[in-house]
PDB file of C-alpha atoms in Angstrom:
ATOM      1  CA  MET A1228      94.882 128.748  92.879  1.00 36.00           C
ATOM      2  CA  THR A1229      96.238 125.421  91.662  1.00 35.00           C
ATOM      3  CA  LYS A1230      94.461 122.146  92.294  1.00 41.00           C
ATOM      4  CA  LYS A1231      97.365 119.839  91.467  1.00 42.00           C
ATOM      5  CA  TYR A1232     100.047 119.018  93.988  1.00 45.00           C
ATOM      6  CA  ASN A1233     103.017 117.786  91.978  1.00 69.00           C
ATOM      7  CA  ASN A1234     105.267 119.598  94.459  1.00 86.00           C
ATOM      8  CA  PRO A1235     103.328 120.132  97.699  1.00 85.00           C
ATOM      9  CA  LYS A1236     106.239 121.826  99.493  1.00 87.00           C
ATOM     10  CA  ALA A1237     106.551 124.411  96.702  1.00 91.00           C
ATOM     11  CA  ASP A1238     102.765 124.883  96.712  1.00 89.00           C
ATOM     12  CA  TRP A1239     102.782 125.435 100.482  1.00 90.00           C
ATOM     13  CA  ASN A1240     105.598 128.003 100.208  1.00 91.00           C
ATOM     14  CA  ARG A1241     103.750 129.768  97.372  1.00 93.00           C
ATOM     15  CA  LEU A1242     100.354 129.793  99.112  1.00 92.00           C
ATOM     16  CA  ARG A1243     101.543 130.701 102.615  1.00 93.00           C
ATOM     17  CA  PRO A1244     101.974 134.473 102.015  1.00 94.00           C
ATOM     18  CA  ASP A1245      98.514 134.648 100.414  1.00 94.00           C
ATOM     19  CA  VAL A1246      97.025 132.853 103.423  1.00 94.00           C
ATOM     20  CA  VAL A1247      98.737 135.216 105.864  1.00 94.00           C
ATOM     21  CA  HIS A1248      97.435 138.210 103.890  1.00 95.00           C
ATOM     22  CA  ALA A1249      93.868 136.828 103.570  1.00 93.00           C
ATOM     23  CA  VAL A1250      93.648 135.991 107.278  1.00 94.00           C
ATOM     24  CA  GLY A1251      94.961 139.472 108.108  1.00 93.00           C
ATOM     25  CA  GLU A1252      92.384 141.129 105.870  1.00 92.00           C
ATOM     26  CA  LEU A1253      89.574 139.091 107.412  1.00 92.00           C
ATOM     27  CA  HIS A1254      90.838 140.040 110.865  1.00 92.00           C
ATOM     28  CA  LYS A1255      90.737 143.755 109.925  1.00 91.00           C
ATOM     29  CA  LEU A1256      87.170 143.461 108.636  1.00 90.00           C
ATOM     30  CA  LEU A1257      86.067 141.758 111.837  1.00 91.00           C
ATOM     31  CA  ASP A1258      87.864 144.333 113.996  1.00 90.00           C
ATOM     32  CA  ASN A1259      86.313 147.259 112.130  1.00 88.00           C
ATOM     33  CA  GLU A1260      82.828 145.713 112.135  1.00 80.00           C
ATOM     34  CA  GLU A1261      82.502 146.045 108.370  1.00 78.00           C
ATOM     35  CA  SER A1262      79.339 145.044 106.532  1.00 88.00           C
ATOM     36  CA  ALA A1263      78.219 141.456 106.904  1.00 91.00           C
ATOM     37  CA  GLN A1264      78.565 140.925 103.142  1.00 93.00           C
ATOM     38  CA  ASP A1265      82.204 142.131 103.108  1.00 90.00           C
ATOM     39  CA  ILE A1266      83.023 139.879 106.044  1.00 92.00           C
ATOM     40  CA  LEU A1267      81.289 136.909 104.442  1.00 93.00           C
ATOM     41  CA  ASP A1268      83.070 137.439 101.098  1.00 92.00           C
ATOM     42  CA  ALA A1269      86.434 137.655 102.842  1.00 93.00           C
ATOM     43  CA  TYR A1270      85.641 134.586 104.947  1.00 94.00           C
ATOM     44  CA  LEU A1271      84.688 132.463 101.928  1.00 94.00           C
ATOM     45  CA  TYR A1272      87.844 133.475 100.057  1.00 94.00           C
ATOM     46  CA  THR A1273      90.027 132.838 103.114  1.00 94.00           C
ATOM     47  CA  LYS A1274      88.367 129.489 103.820  1.00 91.00           C
ATOM     48  CA  LYS A1275      89.010 128.271 100.262  1.00 91.00           C
ATOM     49  CA  LEU A1276      92.622 129.462 100.353  1.00 92.00           C
ATOM     50  CA  LEU A1277      93.192 127.877 103.762  1.00 90.00           C
ATOM     51  CA  ALA A1278      91.779 124.541 102.573  1.00 86.00           C
ATOM     52  CA  GLU A1279      94.095 124.496  99.581  1.00 88.00           C
ATOM     53  CA  SER A1280      97.147 125.538 101.572  1.00 90.00           C
ATOM     54  CA  MET A1281      96.445 123.027 104.375  1.00 86.00           C
ATOM     55  CA  LYS A1282      96.215 120.279 101.782  1.00 84.00           C
ATOM     56  CA  ALA A1283      99.611 121.331 100.415  1.00 87.00           C
ATOM     57  CA  LEU A1284     101.046 121.426 103.953  1.00 88.00           C
ATOM     58  CA  VAL A1285      99.757 117.944 104.817  1.00 84.00           C
ATOM     59  CA  LEU A1286     100.944 116.473 101.503  1.00 83.00           C
ATOM     60  CA  SER A1287     104.355 118.078 101.909  1.00 87.00           C
ATOM     61  CA  GLN A1288     104.847 115.872 104.990  1.00 85.00           C
ATOM     62  CA  LEU A1289     104.102 112.653 103.066  1.00 84.00           C
ATOM     63  CA  PRO A1290     106.346 110.570 100.826  1.00 83.00           C
ATOM     64  CA  THR A1291     105.526 110.820  97.112  1.00 83.00           C
ATOM     65  CA  ASP A1292     104.825 107.075  97.086  1.00 89.00           C
ATOM     66  CA  CYS A1293     103.574 104.634  99.737  1.00 94.00           C
ATOM     67  CA  PRO A1294     105.123 101.181  99.084  1.00 96.00           C
ATOM     68  CA  ALA A1295     103.149  99.589 101.943  1.00 96.00           C
ATOM     69  CA  PHE A1296      99.893 100.540 100.187  1.00 97.00           C
ATOM     70  CA  HIS A1297     100.988  98.865  96.948  1.00 96.00           C
ATOM     71  CA  GLU A1298     102.291  95.787  98.797  1.00 96.00           C
ATOM     72  CA  LEU A1299      98.949  95.319 100.566  1.00 96.00           C
ATOM     73  CA  ARG A1300      97.093  95.634  97.275  1.00 97.00           C
ATOM     74  CA  SER A1301      99.471  93.135  95.673  1.00 97.00           C
ATOM     75  CA  LYS A1302      98.918  90.644  98.518  1.00 96.00           C
ATOM     76  CA  LEU A1303      95.175  91.076  98.165  1.00 97.00           C
ATOM     77  CA  ALA A1304      95.387  90.519  94.392  1.00 97.00           C
ATOM     78  CA  ASP A1305      97.304  87.272  94.998  1.00 97.00           C
ATOM     79  CA  GLU A1306      94.697  86.082  97.510  1.00 97.00           C
ATOM     80  CA  ILE A1307      91.820  86.923  95.164  1.00 97.00           C
ATOM     81  CA  GLN A1308      93.486  84.922  92.387  1.00 97.00           C
ATOM     82  CA  LYS A1309      94.156  82.026  94.760  1.00 96.00           C
ATOM     83  CA  GLN A1310      90.522  81.837  95.815  1.00 96.00           C
ATOM     84  CA  TYR A1311      88.699  82.596  92.568  1.00 97.00           C
ATOM     85  CA  GLY A1312      91.144  82.320  89.663  1.00 96.00           C
ATOM     86  CA  GLY A1313      89.570  80.100  86.983  1.00 95.00           C
ATOM     87  CA  LYS A1314      86.174  80.265  88.703  1.00 96.00           C
ATOM     88  CA  ILE A1315      85.335  83.909  88.003  1.00 96.00           C
ATOM     89  CA  PRO A1316      86.319  85.994  84.939  1.00 96.00           C
ATOM     90  CA  ALA A1317      89.639  87.823  85.462  1.00 96.00           C
ATOM     91  CA  LYS A1318      88.101  91.260  84.909  1.00 96.00           C
ATOM     92  CA  TYR A1319      86.230  90.868  88.206  1.00 97.00           C
ATOM     93  CA  LEU A1320      89.313  89.724  90.131  1.00 97.00           C
ATOM     94  CA  THR A1321      91.040  93.096  90.261  1.00 96.00           C
ATOM     95  CA  VAL A1322      91.675  95.146  93.394  1.00 97.00           C
ATOM     96  CA  PRO A1323      89.580  98.353  93.346  1.00 95.00           C
ATOM     97  CA  TYR A1324      90.140 101.612  95.208  1.00 94.00           C
ATOM     98  CA  GLY A1325      93.719 102.315  94.214  1.00 94.00           C
ATOM     99  CA  SER A1326      93.453 106.037  93.517  1.00 92.00           C
ATOM    100  CA  ARG A1327      95.986 108.584  94.711  1.00 89.00           C
ATOM    101  CA  THR A1328      93.395 109.759  97.263  1.00 90.00           C
ATOM    102  CA  HIS A1329      93.156 106.253  98.726  1.00 94.00           C
ATOM    103  CA  GLU A1330      96.958 106.071  98.844  1.00 94.00           C
ATOM    104  CA  ILE A1331      97.259 109.461 100.580  1.00 92.00           C
ATOM    105  CA  LEU A1332      94.701 108.555 103.246  1.00 95.00           C
ATOM    106  CA  PHE A1333      96.393 105.198 103.840  1.00 96.00           C
ATOM    107  CA  ALA A1334      99.826 106.870 104.059  1.00 95.00           C
ATOM    108  CA  ILE A1335      98.581 109.300 106.721  1.00 95.00           C
ATOM    109  CA  LEU A1336      97.023 106.496 108.753  1.00 97.00           C
ATOM    110  CA  LEU A1337     100.240 104.477 108.359  1.00 96.00           C
ATOM    111  CA  GLN A1338     102.317 107.377 109.718  1.00 94.00           C
ATOM    112  CA  HIS A1339     100.158 107.137 112.858  1.00 95.00           C
ATOM    113  CA  ILE A1340      99.647 103.361 112.920  1.00 97.00           C
ATOM    114  CA  ARG A1341      97.712 102.228 116.008  1.00 97.00           C
ATOM    115  CA  GLU A1342      97.041 105.879 116.896  1.00 97.00           C
ATOM    116  CA  PRO A1343      93.708 107.620 116.222  1.00 96.00           C
ATOM    117  CA  VAL A1344      93.751 110.207 113.436  1.00 95.00           C
ATOM    118  CA  ASN A1345      91.131 112.954 113.479  1.00 93.00           C
ATOM    119  CA  ALA A1346      88.798 112.858 110.464  1.00 91.00           C
ATOM    120  CA  GLU A1347      89.251 116.621 110.017  1.00 87.00           C
ATOM    121  CA  PHE A1348      92.991 116.113 109.572  1.00 88.00           C
ATOM    122  CA  LEU A1349      92.309 113.490 106.885  1.00 91.00           C
ATOM    123  CA  ARG A1350      89.953 115.892 105.134  1.00 87.00           C
ATOM    124  CA  TYR A1351      92.757 118.454 104.840  1.00 81.00           C
ATOM    125  CA  SER A1352      94.706 115.946 102.760  1.00 82.00           C
ATOM    126  CA  THR A1353      91.946 115.699 100.169  1.00 77.00           C
ATOM    127  CA  LYS A1354      90.297 119.111 100.620  1.00 65.00           C
ATOM    128  CA  ASP A1355      87.037 117.194 100.522  1.00 64.00           C
ATOM    129  CA  SER A1356      84.718 116.972 103.520  1.00 57.00           C
ATOM    130  CA  ILE A1357      82.185 114.758 101.737  1.00 66.00           C
ATOM    131  CA  HIS A1358      84.137 111.920 100.197  1.00 83.00           C
ATOM    132  CA  THR A1359      86.963 111.361 102.697  1.00 88.00           C
ATOM    133  CA  GLU A1360      84.836 109.083 104.879  1.00 89.00           C
ATOM    134  CA  ARG A1361      83.705 107.168 101.796  1.00 91.00           C
ATOM    135  CA  ARG A1362      87.320 106.585 100.727  1.00 93.00           C
ATOM    136  CA  ILE A1363      88.110 105.297 104.237  1.00 95.00           C
ATOM    137  CA  ARG A1364      85.132 102.916 104.063  1.00 94.00           C
ATOM    138  CA  GLU A1365      86.425 101.674 100.702  1.00 94.00           C
ATOM    139  CA  LEU A1366      89.846 100.958 102.228  1.00 96.00           C
ATOM    140  CA  ARG A1367      88.129  99.059 105.028  1.00 96.00           C
ATOM    141  CA  GLY A1368      86.157  97.194 102.377  1.00 94.00           C
ATOM    142  CA  LEU A1369      89.452  95.832 101.038  1.00 95.00           C
ATOM    143  CA  GLY A1370      89.986  94.145 104.393  1.00 95.00           C
ATOM    144  CA  ILE A1371      92.380  96.755 105.797  1.00 97.00           C
ATOM    145  CA  GLU A1372      91.879  97.003 109.558  1.00 96.00           C
ATOM    146  CA  ILE A1373      90.848 100.615 110.106  1.00 97.00           C
ATOM    147  CA  ASP A1374      88.811 101.224 113.258  1.00 96.00           C
ATOM    148  CA  THR A1375      86.300 104.048 113.544  1.00 94.00           C
ATOM    149  CA  ASP A1376      85.684 105.746 116.870  1.00 95.00           C
ATOM    150  CA  LYS A1377      85.052 109.099 118.537  1.00 93.00           C
ATOM    151  CA  ALA A1378      87.487 111.107 120.627  1.00 89.00           C
ATOM    152  CA  SER A1379      86.537 114.432 122.230  1.00 89.00           C
ATOM    153  CA  GLY A1380      83.390 114.463 120.104  1.00 89.00           C
ATOM    154  CA  ALA A1381      85.273 114.057 116.805  1.00 90.00           C
ATOM    155  CA  ASN A1382      85.379 111.088 114.445  1.00 92.00           C
ATOM    156  CA  VAL A1383      88.752 109.342 114.433  1.00 96.00           C
ATOM    157  CA  TYR A1384      90.234 106.521 112.365  1.00 97.00           C
ATOM    158  CA  THR A1385      92.966 104.113 113.462  1.00 97.00           C
ATOM    159  CA  LEU A1386      94.976 101.800 111.220  1.00 98.00           C
ATOM    160  CA  GLN A1387      95.492  98.815 113.493  1.00 97.00           C
ATOM    161  CA  SER A1388      97.744  96.584 111.389  1.00 95.00           C
ATOM    162  CA  LEU A1389      99.046  95.827 107.911  1.00 95.00           C
ATOM    163  CA  ASP A1390      97.220  92.496 107.813  1.00 93.00           C
ATOM    164  CA  ILE A1391      94.338  91.988 105.403  1.00 93.00           C
ATOM    165  CA  ALA A1392      91.067  90.345 106.430  1.00 94.00           C
ATOM    166  CA  THR A1393      90.859  87.792 103.616  1.00 93.00           C
ATOM    167  CA  SER A1394      87.319  86.898 104.736  1.00 94.00           C
ATOM    168  CA  LEU A1395      86.192  90.062 102.902  1.00 94.00           C
ATOM    169  CA  ILE A1396      87.495  88.883  99.522  1.00 96.00           C
ATOM    170  CA  PRO A1397      84.072  87.658  98.319  1.00 96.00           C
ATOM    171  CA  VAL A1398      82.694  91.145  99.053  1.00 95.00           C
ATOM    172  CA  VAL A1399      85.574  92.754  97.122  1.00 96.00           C
ATOM    173  CA  VAL A1400      84.716  90.622  94.092  1.00 96.00           C
ATOM    174  CA  LYS A1401      81.011  91.364  94.557  1.00 95.00           C
ATOM    175  CA  ASN A1402      81.789  95.085  94.514  1.00 94.00           C
ATOM    176  CA  ASN A1403      83.694  94.576  91.266  1.00 95.00           C
ATOM    177  CA  LEU A1404      80.564  93.048  89.721  1.00 95.00           C
ATOM    178  CA  ARG A1405      78.758  96.302  90.498  1.00 93.00           C
ATOM    179  CA  ILE A1406      81.635  98.609  89.536  1.00 93.00           C
ATOM    180  CA  LYS A1407      82.198  96.806  86.228  1.00 94.00           C
ATOM    181  CA  LYS A1408      78.468  96.530  85.513  1.00 94.00           C
ATOM    182  CA  ALA A1409      78.050  92.785  85.212  1.00 93.00           C
ATOM    183  CA  SER A1410      74.779  91.789  83.561  1.00 94.00           C
ATOM    184  CA  ASP A1411      71.991  90.602  85.866  1.00 93.00           C
ATOM    185  CA  GLN A1412      72.392  87.008  84.687  1.00 95.00           C
ATOM    186  CA  GLU A1413      76.189  86.973  85.056  1.00 95.00           C
ATOM    187  CA  LYS A1414      75.914  88.694  88.408  1.00 94.00           C
ATOM    188  CA  ALA A1415      73.480  86.081  89.717  1.00 94.00           C
ATOM    189  CA  GLU A1416      75.718  83.228  88.524  1.00 94.00           C
ATOM    190  CA  LEU A1417      78.871  84.715  90.012  1.00 96.00           C
ATOM    191  CA  LEU A1418      77.232  85.621  93.305  1.00 95.00           C
ATOM    192  CA  ALA A1419      76.326  81.953  93.634  1.00 94.00           C
ATOM    193  CA  VAL A1420      80.016  81.068  93.185  1.00 95.00           C
ATOM    194  CA  LEU A1421      80.878  83.645  95.854  1.00 95.00           C
ATOM    195  CA  GLY A1422      78.184  82.317  98.176  1.00 92.00           C
ATOM    196  CA  LEU A1423      76.635  85.777  98.435  1.00 91.00           C
ATOM    197  CA  GLU A1424      73.237  87.254  97.759  1.00 86.00           C
ATOM    198  CA  ASP A1425      72.385  90.372  95.763  1.00 83.00           C
ATOM    199  CA  ASP A1426      71.591  93.525  97.750  1.00 74.00           C
TER     200      ASP A1426
END
């Protein structure tokens, strides 16, 4: 099974017959009350195949690029420069969290702007149940207005607008100090410029 999705639609079309077969085989094992080990083996294989195929299906519904994501990051970069250019070294004035995973999650939320999106649905896009929430928190940390709530017992996320909360810019720069491993002395000096304290 491939892990790269250069052509999600082609991947979905390729994986779909395997998924149908695997689900059918698991159904037969359950119907015939086969051994627990056989059922478990079939379940684990089917679960992995389903996760990969659902990721391909979700990605096949997205554009290959999300201009709004790049525009927001560009606006944020301009604001960071406006506030701290010449006061803080340029290497700490970059905009973090620009991976393809961040872009995919943002694109899905943008498709449903002002509507709650189930966390499980977002996980399908990354095939990762552990780090999806972290990536969402990182997007929020950039000042993107993403609300967290619960609906029918499930976690949901809602992109409320395409405005950036510029009040979070000092925190963005602070995170860069950690990410880029500023020395303790430099960190202390720059946190003073930011008006923040160390954690």
